[in-house]
mmCIF file of C-alpha atoms and ligand atoms in Angstrom:
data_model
loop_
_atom_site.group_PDB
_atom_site.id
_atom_site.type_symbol
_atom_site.label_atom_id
_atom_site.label_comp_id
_atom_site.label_asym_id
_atom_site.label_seq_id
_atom_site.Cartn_x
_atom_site.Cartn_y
_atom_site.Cartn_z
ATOM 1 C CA UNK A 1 90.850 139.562 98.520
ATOM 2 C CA UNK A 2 91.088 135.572 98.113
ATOM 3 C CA UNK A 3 88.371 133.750 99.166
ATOM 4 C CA UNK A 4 88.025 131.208 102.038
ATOM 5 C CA UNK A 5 88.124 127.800 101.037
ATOM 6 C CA UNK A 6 85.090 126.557 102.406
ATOM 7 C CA UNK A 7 86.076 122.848 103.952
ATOM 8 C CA UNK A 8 86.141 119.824 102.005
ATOM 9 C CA UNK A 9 84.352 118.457 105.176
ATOM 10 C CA UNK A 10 81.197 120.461 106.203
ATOM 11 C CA UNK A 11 82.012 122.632 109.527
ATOM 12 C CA UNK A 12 79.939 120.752 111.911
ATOM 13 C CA UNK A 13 80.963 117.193 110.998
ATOM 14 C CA UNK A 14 84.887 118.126 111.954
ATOM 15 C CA UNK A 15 82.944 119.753 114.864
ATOM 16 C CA UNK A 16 81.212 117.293 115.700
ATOM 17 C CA UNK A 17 83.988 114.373 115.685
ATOM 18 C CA UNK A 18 86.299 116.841 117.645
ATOM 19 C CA UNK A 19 83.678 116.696 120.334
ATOM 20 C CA UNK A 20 85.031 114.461 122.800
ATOM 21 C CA UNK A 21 83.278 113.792 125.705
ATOM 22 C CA UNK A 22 85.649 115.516 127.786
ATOM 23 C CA UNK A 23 85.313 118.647 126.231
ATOM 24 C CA UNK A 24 81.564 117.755 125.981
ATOM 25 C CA UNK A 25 81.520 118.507 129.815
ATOM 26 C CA UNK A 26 83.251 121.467 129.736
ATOM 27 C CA UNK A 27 80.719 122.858 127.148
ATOM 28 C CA UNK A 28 78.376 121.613 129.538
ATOM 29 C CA UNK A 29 79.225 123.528 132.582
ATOM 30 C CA UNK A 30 80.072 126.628 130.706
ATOM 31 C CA UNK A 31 83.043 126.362 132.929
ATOM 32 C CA UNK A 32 87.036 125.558 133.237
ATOM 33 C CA UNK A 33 86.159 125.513 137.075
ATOM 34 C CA UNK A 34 88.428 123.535 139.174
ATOM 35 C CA UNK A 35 84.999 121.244 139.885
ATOM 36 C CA UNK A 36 84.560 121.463 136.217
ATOM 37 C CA UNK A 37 88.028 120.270 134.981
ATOM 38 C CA UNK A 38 87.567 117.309 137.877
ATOM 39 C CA UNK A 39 84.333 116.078 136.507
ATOM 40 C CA UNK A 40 85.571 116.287 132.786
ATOM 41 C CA UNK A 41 88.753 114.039 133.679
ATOM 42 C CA UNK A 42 86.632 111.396 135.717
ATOM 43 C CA UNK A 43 84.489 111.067 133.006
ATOM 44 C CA UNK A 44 87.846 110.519 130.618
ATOM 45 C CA UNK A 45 88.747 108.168 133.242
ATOM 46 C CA UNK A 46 85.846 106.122 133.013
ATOM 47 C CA UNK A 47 85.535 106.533 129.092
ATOM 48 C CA UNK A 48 89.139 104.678 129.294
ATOM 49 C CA UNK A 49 87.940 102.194 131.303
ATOM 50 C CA UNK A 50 84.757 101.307 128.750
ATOM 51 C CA UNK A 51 87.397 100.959 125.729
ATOM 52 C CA UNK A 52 89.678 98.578 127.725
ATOM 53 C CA UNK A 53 86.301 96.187 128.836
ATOM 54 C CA UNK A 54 84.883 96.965 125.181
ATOM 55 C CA UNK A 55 88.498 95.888 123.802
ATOM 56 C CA UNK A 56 88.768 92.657 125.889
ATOM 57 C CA UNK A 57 84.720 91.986 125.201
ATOM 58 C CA UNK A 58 85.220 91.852 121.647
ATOM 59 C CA UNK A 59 88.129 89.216 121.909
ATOM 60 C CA UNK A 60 87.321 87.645 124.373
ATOM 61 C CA UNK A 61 86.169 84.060 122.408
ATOM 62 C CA UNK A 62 89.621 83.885 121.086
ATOM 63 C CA UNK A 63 91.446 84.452 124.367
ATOM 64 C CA UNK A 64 91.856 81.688 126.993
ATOM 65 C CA UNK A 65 90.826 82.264 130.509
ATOM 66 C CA UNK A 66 89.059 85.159 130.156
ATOM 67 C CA UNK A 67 85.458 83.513 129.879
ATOM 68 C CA UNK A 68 83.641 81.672 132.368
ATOM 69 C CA UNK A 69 83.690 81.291 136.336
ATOM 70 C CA UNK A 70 86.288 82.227 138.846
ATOM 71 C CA UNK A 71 84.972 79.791 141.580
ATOM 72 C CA UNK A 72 83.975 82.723 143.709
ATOM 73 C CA UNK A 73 80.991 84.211 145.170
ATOM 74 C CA UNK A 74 80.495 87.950 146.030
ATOM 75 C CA UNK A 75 78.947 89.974 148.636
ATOM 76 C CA UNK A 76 75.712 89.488 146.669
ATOM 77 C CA UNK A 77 75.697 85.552 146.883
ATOM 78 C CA UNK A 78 76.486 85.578 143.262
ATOM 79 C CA UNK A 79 78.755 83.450 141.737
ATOM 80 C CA UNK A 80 81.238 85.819 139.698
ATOM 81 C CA UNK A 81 82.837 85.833 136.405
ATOM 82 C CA UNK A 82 86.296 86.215 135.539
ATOM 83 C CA UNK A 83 84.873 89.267 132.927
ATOM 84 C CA UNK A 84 83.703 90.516 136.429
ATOM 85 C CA UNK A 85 86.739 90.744 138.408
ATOM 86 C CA UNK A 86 88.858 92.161 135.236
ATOM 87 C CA UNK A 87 86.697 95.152 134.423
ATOM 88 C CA UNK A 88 86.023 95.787 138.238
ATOM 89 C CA UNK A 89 89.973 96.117 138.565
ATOM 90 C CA UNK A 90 90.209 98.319 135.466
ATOM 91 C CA UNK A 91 87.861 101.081 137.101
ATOM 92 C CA UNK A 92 90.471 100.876 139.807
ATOM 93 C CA UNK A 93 93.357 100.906 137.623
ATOM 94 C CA UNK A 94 92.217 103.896 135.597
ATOM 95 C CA UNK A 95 92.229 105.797 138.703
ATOM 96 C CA UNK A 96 95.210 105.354 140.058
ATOM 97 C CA UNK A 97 97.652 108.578 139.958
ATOM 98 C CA UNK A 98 94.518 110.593 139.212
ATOM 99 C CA UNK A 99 94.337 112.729 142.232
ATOM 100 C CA UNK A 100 90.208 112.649 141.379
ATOM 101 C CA UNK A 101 88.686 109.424 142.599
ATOM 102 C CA UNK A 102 89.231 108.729 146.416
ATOM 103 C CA UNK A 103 87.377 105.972 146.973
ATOM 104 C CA UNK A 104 85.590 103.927 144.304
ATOM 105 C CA UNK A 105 82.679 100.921 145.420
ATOM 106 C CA UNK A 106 81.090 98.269 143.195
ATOM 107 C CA UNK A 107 79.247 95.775 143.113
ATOM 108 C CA UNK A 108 82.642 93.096 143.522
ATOM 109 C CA UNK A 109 83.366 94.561 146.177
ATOM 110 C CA UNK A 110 82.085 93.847 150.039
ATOM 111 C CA UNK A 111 83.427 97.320 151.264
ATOM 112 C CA UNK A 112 84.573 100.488 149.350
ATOM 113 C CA UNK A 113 88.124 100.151 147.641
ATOM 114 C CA UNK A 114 90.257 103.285 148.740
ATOM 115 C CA UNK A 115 93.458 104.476 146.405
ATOM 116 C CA UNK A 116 95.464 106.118 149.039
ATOM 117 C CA UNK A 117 97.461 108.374 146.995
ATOM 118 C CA UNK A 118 94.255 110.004 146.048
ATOM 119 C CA UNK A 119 93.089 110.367 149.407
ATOM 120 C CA UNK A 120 92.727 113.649 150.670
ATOM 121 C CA UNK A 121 92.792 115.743 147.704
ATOM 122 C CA UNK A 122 89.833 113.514 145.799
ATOM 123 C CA UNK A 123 87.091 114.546 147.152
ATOM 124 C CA UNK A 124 84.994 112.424 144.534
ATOM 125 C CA UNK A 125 83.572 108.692 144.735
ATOM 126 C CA UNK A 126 82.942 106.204 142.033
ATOM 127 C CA UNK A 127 79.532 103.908 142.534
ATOM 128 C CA UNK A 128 79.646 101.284 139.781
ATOM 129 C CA UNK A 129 78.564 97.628 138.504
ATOM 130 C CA UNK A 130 81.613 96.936 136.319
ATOM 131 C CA UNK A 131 79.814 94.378 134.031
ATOM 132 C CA UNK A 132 76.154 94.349 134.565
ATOM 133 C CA UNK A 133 74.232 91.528 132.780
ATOM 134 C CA UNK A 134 77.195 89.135 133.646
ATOM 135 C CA UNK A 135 75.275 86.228 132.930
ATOM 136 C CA UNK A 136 74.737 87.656 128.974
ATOM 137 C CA UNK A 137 78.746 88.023 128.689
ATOM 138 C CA UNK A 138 79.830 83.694 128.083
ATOM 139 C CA UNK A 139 77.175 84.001 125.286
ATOM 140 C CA UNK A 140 78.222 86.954 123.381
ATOM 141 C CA UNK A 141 75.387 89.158 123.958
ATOM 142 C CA UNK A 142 74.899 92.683 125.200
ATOM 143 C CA UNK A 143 76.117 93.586 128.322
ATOM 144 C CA UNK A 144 76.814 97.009 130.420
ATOM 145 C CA UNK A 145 78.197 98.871 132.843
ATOM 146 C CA UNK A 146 76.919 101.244 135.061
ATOM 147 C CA UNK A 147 78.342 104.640 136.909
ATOM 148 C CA UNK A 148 77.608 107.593 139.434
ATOM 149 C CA UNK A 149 79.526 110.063 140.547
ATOM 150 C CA UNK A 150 79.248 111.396 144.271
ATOM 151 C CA UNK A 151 81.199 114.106 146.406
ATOM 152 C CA UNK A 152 83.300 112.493 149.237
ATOM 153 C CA UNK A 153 81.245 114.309 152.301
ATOM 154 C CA UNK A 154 82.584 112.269 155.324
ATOM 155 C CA UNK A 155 85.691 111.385 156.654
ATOM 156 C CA UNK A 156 84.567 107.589 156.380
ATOM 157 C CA UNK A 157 87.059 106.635 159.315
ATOM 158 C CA UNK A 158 85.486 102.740 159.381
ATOM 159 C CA UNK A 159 85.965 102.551 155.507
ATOM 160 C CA UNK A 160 82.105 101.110 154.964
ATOM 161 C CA UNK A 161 80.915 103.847 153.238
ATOM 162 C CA UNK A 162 78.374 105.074 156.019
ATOM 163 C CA UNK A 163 78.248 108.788 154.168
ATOM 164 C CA UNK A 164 76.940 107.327 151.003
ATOM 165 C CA UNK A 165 73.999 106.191 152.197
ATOM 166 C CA UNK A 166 72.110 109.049 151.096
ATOM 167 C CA UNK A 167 69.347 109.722 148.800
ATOM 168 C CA UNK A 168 70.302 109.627 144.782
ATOM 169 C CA UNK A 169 69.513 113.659 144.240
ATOM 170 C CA UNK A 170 73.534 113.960 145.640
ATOM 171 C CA UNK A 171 74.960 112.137 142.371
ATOM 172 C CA UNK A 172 77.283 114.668 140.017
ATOM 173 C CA UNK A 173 76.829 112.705 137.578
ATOM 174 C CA UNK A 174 75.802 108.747 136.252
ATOM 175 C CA UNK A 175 75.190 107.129 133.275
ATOM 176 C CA UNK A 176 76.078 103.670 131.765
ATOM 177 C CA UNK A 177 78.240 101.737 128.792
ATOM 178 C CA UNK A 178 76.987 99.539 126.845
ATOM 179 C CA UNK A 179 78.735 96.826 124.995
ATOM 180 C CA UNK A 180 76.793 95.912 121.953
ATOM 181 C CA UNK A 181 77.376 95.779 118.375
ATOM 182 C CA UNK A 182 79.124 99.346 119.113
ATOM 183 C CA UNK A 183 80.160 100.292 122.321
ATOM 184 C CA UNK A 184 78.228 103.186 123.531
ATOM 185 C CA UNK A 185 78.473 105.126 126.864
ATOM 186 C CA UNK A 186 75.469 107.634 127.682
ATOM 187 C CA UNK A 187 75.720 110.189 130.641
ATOM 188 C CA UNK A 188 74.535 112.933 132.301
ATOM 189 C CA UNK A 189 75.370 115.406 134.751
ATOM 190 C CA UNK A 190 72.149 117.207 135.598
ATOM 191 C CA UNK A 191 72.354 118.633 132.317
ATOM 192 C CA UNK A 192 70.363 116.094 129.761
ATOM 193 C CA UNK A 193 71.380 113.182 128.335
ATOM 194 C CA UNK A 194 74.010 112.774 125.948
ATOM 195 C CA UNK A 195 74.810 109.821 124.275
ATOM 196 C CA UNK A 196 79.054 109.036 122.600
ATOM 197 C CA UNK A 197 80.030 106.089 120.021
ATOM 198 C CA UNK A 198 82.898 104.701 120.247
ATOM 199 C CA UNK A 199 84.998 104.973 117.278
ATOM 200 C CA UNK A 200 87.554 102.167 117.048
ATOM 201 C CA UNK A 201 89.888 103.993 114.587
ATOM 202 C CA UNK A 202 90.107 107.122 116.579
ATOM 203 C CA UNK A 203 89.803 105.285 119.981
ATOM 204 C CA UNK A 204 87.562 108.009 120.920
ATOM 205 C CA UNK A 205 84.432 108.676 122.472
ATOM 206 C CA UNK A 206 82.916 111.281 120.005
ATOM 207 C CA UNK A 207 78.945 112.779 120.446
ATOM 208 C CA UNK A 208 76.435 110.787 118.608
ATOM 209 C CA UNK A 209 73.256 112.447 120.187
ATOM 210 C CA UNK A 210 72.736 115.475 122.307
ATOM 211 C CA UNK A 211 69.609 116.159 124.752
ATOM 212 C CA UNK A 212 68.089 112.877 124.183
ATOM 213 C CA UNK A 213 64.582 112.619 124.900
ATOM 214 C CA UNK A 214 62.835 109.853 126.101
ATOM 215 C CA UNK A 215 59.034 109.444 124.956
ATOM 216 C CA UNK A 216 56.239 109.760 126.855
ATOM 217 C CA UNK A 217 55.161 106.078 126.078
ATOM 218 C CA UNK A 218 56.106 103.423 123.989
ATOM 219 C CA UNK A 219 55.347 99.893 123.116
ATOM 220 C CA UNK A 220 58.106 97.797 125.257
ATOM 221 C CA UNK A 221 57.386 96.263 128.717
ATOM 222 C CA UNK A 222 60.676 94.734 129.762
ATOM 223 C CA UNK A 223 60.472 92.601 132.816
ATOM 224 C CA UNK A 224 61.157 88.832 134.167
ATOM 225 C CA UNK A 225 57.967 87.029 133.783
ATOM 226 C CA UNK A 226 59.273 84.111 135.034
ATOM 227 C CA UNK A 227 59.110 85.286 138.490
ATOM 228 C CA UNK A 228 55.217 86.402 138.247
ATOM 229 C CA UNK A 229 53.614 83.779 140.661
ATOM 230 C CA UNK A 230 56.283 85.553 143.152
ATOM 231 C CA UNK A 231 54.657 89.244 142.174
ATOM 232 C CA UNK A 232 52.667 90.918 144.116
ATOM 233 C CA UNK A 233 48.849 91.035 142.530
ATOM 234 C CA UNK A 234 49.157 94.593 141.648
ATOM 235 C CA UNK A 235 51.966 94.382 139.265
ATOM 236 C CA UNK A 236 50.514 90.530 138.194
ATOM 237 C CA UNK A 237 47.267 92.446 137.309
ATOM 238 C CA UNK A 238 49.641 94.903 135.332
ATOM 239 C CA UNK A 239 50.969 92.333 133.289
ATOM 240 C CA UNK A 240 47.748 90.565 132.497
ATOM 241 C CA UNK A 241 46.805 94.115 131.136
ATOM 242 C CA UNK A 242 49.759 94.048 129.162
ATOM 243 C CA UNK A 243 48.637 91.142 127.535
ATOM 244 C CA UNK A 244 45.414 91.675 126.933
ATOM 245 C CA UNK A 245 45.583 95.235 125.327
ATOM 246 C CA UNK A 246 46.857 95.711 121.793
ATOM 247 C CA UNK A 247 50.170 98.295 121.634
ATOM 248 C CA UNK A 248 52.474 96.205 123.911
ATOM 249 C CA UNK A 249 55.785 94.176 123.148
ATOM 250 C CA UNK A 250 58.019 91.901 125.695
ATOM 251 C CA UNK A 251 61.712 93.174 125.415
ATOM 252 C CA UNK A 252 64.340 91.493 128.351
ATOM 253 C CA UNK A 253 67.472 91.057 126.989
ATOM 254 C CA UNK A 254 68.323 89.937 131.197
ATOM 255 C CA UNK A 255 71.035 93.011 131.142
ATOM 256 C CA UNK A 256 69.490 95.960 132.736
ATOM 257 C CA UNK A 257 71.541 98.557 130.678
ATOM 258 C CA UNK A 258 70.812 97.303 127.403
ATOM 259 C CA UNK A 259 66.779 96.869 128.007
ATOM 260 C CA UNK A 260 67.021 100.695 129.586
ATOM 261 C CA UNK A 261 68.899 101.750 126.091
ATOM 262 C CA UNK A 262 66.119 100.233 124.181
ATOM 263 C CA UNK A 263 63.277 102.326 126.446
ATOM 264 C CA UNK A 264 65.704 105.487 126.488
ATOM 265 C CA UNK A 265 65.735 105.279 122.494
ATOM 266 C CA UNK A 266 62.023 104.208 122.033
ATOM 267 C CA UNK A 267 59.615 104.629 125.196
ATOM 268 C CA UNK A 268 58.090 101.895 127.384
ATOM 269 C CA UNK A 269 58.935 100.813 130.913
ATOM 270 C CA UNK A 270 61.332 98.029 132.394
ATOM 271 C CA UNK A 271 60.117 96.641 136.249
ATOM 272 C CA UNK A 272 62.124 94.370 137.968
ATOM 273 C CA UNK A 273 59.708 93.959 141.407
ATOM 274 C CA UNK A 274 59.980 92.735 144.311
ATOM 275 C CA UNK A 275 58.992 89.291 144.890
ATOM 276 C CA UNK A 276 58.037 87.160 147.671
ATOM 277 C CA UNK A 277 61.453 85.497 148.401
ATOM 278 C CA UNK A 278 63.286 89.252 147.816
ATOM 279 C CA UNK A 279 60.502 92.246 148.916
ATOM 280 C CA UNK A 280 63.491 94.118 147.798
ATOM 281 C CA UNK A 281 63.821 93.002 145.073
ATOM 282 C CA UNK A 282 67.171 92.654 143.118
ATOM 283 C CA UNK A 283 69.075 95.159 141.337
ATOM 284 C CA UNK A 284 71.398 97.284 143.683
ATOM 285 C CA UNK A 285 70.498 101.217 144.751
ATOM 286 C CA UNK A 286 73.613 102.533 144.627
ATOM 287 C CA UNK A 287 75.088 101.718 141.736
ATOM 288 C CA UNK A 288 72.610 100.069 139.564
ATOM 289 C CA UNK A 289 68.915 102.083 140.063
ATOM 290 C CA UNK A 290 69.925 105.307 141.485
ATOM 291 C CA UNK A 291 72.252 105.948 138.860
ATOM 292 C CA UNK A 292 69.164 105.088 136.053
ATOM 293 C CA UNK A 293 67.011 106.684 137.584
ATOM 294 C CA UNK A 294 68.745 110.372 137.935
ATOM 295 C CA UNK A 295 69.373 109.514 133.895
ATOM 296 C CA UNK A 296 66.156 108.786 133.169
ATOM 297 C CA UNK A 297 64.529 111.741 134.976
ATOM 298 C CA UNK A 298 66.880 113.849 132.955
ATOM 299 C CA UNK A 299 65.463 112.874 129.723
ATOM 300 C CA UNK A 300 62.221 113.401 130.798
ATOM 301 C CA UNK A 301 61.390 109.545 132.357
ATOM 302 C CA UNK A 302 60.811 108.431 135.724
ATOM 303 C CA UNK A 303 61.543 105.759 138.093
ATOM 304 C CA UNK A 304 60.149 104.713 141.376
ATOM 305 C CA UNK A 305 59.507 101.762 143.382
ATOM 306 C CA UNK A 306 56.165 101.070 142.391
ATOM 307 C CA UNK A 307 55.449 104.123 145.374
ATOM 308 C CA UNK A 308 57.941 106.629 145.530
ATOM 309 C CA UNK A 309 61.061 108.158 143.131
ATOM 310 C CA UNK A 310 63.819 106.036 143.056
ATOM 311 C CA UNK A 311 65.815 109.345 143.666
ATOM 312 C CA UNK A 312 64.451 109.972 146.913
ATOM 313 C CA UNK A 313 65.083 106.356 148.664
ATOM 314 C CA UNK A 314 68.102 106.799 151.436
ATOM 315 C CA UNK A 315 69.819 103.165 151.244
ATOM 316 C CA UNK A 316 70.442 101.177 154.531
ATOM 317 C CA UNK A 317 73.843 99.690 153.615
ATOM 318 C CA UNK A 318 75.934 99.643 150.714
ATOM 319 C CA UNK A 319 74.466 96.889 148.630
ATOM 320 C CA UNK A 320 71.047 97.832 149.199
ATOM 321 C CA UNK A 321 68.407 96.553 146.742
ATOM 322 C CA UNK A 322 65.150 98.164 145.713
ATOM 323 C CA UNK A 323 61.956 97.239 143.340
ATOM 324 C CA UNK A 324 62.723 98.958 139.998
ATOM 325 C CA UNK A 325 60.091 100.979 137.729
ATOM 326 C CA UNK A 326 61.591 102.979 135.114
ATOM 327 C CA UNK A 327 61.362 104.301 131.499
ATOM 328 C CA UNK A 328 58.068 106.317 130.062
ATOM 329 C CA UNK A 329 56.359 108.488 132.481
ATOM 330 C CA UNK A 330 53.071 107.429 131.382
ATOM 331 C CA UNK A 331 54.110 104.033 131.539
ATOM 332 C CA UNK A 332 55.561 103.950 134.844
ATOM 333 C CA UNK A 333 52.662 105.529 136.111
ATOM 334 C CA UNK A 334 50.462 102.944 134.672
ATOM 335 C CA UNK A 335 52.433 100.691 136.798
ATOM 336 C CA UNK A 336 51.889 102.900 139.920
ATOM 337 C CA UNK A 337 48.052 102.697 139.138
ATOM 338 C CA UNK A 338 47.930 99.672 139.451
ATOM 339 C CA UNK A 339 49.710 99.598 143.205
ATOM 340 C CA UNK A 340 47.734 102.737 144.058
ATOM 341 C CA UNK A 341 44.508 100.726 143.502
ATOM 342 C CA UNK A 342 45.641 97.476 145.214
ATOM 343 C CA UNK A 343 46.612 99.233 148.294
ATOM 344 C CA UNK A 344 43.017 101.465 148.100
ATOM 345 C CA UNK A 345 40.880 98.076 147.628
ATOM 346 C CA UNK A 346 42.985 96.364 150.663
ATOM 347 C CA UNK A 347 42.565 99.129 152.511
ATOM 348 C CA UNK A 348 39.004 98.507 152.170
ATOM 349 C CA UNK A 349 38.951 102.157 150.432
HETATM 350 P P1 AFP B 401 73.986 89.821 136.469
HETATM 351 O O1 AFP B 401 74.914 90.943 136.292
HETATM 352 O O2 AFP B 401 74.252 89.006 137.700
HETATM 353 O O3 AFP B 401 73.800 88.982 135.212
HETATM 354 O O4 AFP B 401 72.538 90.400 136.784
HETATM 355 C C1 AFP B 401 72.003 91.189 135.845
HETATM 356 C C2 AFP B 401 70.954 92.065 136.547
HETATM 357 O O5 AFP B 401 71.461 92.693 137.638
HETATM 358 C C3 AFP B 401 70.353 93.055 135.568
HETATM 359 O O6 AFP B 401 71.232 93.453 134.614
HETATM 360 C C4 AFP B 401 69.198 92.315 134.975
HETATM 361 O O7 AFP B 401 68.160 93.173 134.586
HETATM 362 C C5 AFP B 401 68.756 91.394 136.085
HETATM 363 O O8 AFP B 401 69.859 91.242 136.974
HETATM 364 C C6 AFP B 401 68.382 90.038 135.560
HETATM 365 O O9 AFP B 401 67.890 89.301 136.644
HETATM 366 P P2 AFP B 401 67.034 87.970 136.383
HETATM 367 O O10 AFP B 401 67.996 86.968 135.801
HETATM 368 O O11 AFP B 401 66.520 87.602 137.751
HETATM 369 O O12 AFP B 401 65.943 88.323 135.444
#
């Protein structure tokens, strides 16, 4: 009997780069389920979508009118790049003729953008910020973009959206892309968190780590400090423990995606408040917190608004806002001390 070659490459490397992040998913659900194969070909979808942004990123300085402003503002008031509008159409465009997505919202866009041919038989929705950090992309640094996942529940008749305004524990799946000196995109579909590389010669996706874990606590506090005379004194007493106590290291990179990579991969905690002028605060529920915050919880983090989960929070409109406090769970709930024990004292308590 002739004996088996073994491999010139070890089994689980040719494994390994065969696992795409489609059939990543699949593994996943332990399933070829109808609901399976959907979520394993949006998440292709979106996958495509992250090489053509990561493609155009990393040429961007040699291409003319690509950088810079369009001249417009959004629905947020901000004013919006031309890297902006490009990746927020290719989300679009790489549903199109998919029969999956039905109705796709962002942060471009005032009301939800609908691609009729999909409608009825997609019964999913995409929630994303196409390029989040825009301010970082002009200057060549790290930038992201972020993603949920969400059944299609109502009939949405009026086209604003009205049956996504529900709490975060409804998303299928989230996760985010980010652009930096290797694309990455890291996801999760109630399953852990899994992080993929993009490999330029393949032009795929393929795992890099499995079940990531995020530490209890770590070093990093990531946050504006610029806006502290606008905190309230709870999370200004925070930071003045921060500074005073050995152990602790300012990280803001002013794109939320790559500061939440950083705390994923090495513990800490990331606020972004609210402030006098916003109570709210800025980042976006829908598509910017709510979609962290399911990802974080998976891997063992948490995220609130200073009182309660982030996951729990039932937006009032599509582009709500809402204080941000995520990464470490003893570091968040440092943070949350700290509120706890303002509200006590002015409460007289
Ligand atoms: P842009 O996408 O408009 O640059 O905003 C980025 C962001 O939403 C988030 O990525 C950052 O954490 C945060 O805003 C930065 O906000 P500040 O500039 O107020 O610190």
């Amino acid at each position: 009997m002739t004996s088996i070659q073994t491999p010139a490459i070890p089994e689980y490397s040719l494994d390994r780069e065969c696992t795409t992040l489609s059939r990543h998913i699949l593994q996943q659900l332990h399933s070829f389920s109808p609901e399976a194969q959907d979520l394993s070909a949006i998440m292709n979808r979106i996958a495509l979508a992250g090489k053509l942004v990561s493609r155009r990123l990393s040429r961007a300085g040699l291409m003319a009118d690509v950088l810079g402003f369009t001249g417009e503002t959004n629905v947020q008031g901000e004013s919006v790049k031309k890297m902006d509008v490009y990746a927020n159409d290719v989300f679009i465009s790489v549903f199109k003729q998919s029969g999956l997505v039905c109705r796709l919202a962002s942060e471009e866009m005032e009301k939800p953008y609908y691609i009729p041919e999909n409608c009825p038989v997609g019964r999913y929705t995409l929630l994303y910020d196409p390029i989040d950090g825009s301010s970082n992309v002009d200057i060549n640094l790290n930038v992201g973009s972020i993603f949920a996942i969400r059944q299609q529940t109502g009939d949405d008749l009026d086209g604003e959206g009205a049956d996504l305004l529900t709490d975060g524990r409804g998303q299928l799946g989230a996760g985010y892309i980010v652009y930096g000196p290797s694309t990455m995109l890291v996801y999760t579909i109630g399953n852990g968190v899994h992080s993929f590389l993009l490999d330029p010669s393949l032009g795929e996706f393929i795992l890099a780590q499995e079940n990531i874990k995020i530490p209890n606590h770590g070093p990093v506090y990531s946050t504006n400090e610029g806006n502290f005379w606008q905190w309230d004194e709870a999370i200004r007493d925070y930071t003045r423990y921060v500074h005073r106590h050995e152990g602790y290291t300012a990280r803001y990179s002013g794109a939320l995606v790559g500061d939440i990579h950083r705390i994923l991969m090495q513990g800490g905690v990331f606020l972004y408040p609210g402030t006098m002028k916003n109570p709210e605060g800025k980042l976006r529920l829908l598509y910017e917190t709510a979609p962290l915050a399911f990802l974080v919880e998976q891997a063992g983090g948490k995220a609130s608004n200073g009182v309660k989960p982030i996951l729990d929070i039932v937006p009032d409109k599509l582009h709500a806002r809402s204080p941000l406090i995520i990464g470490s769970n003893e570091d968040v709930s440092l943070v949350e001390s700290f509120i706890q024990d303002h509200k006590r004292r002015s409460n007289g308590n």
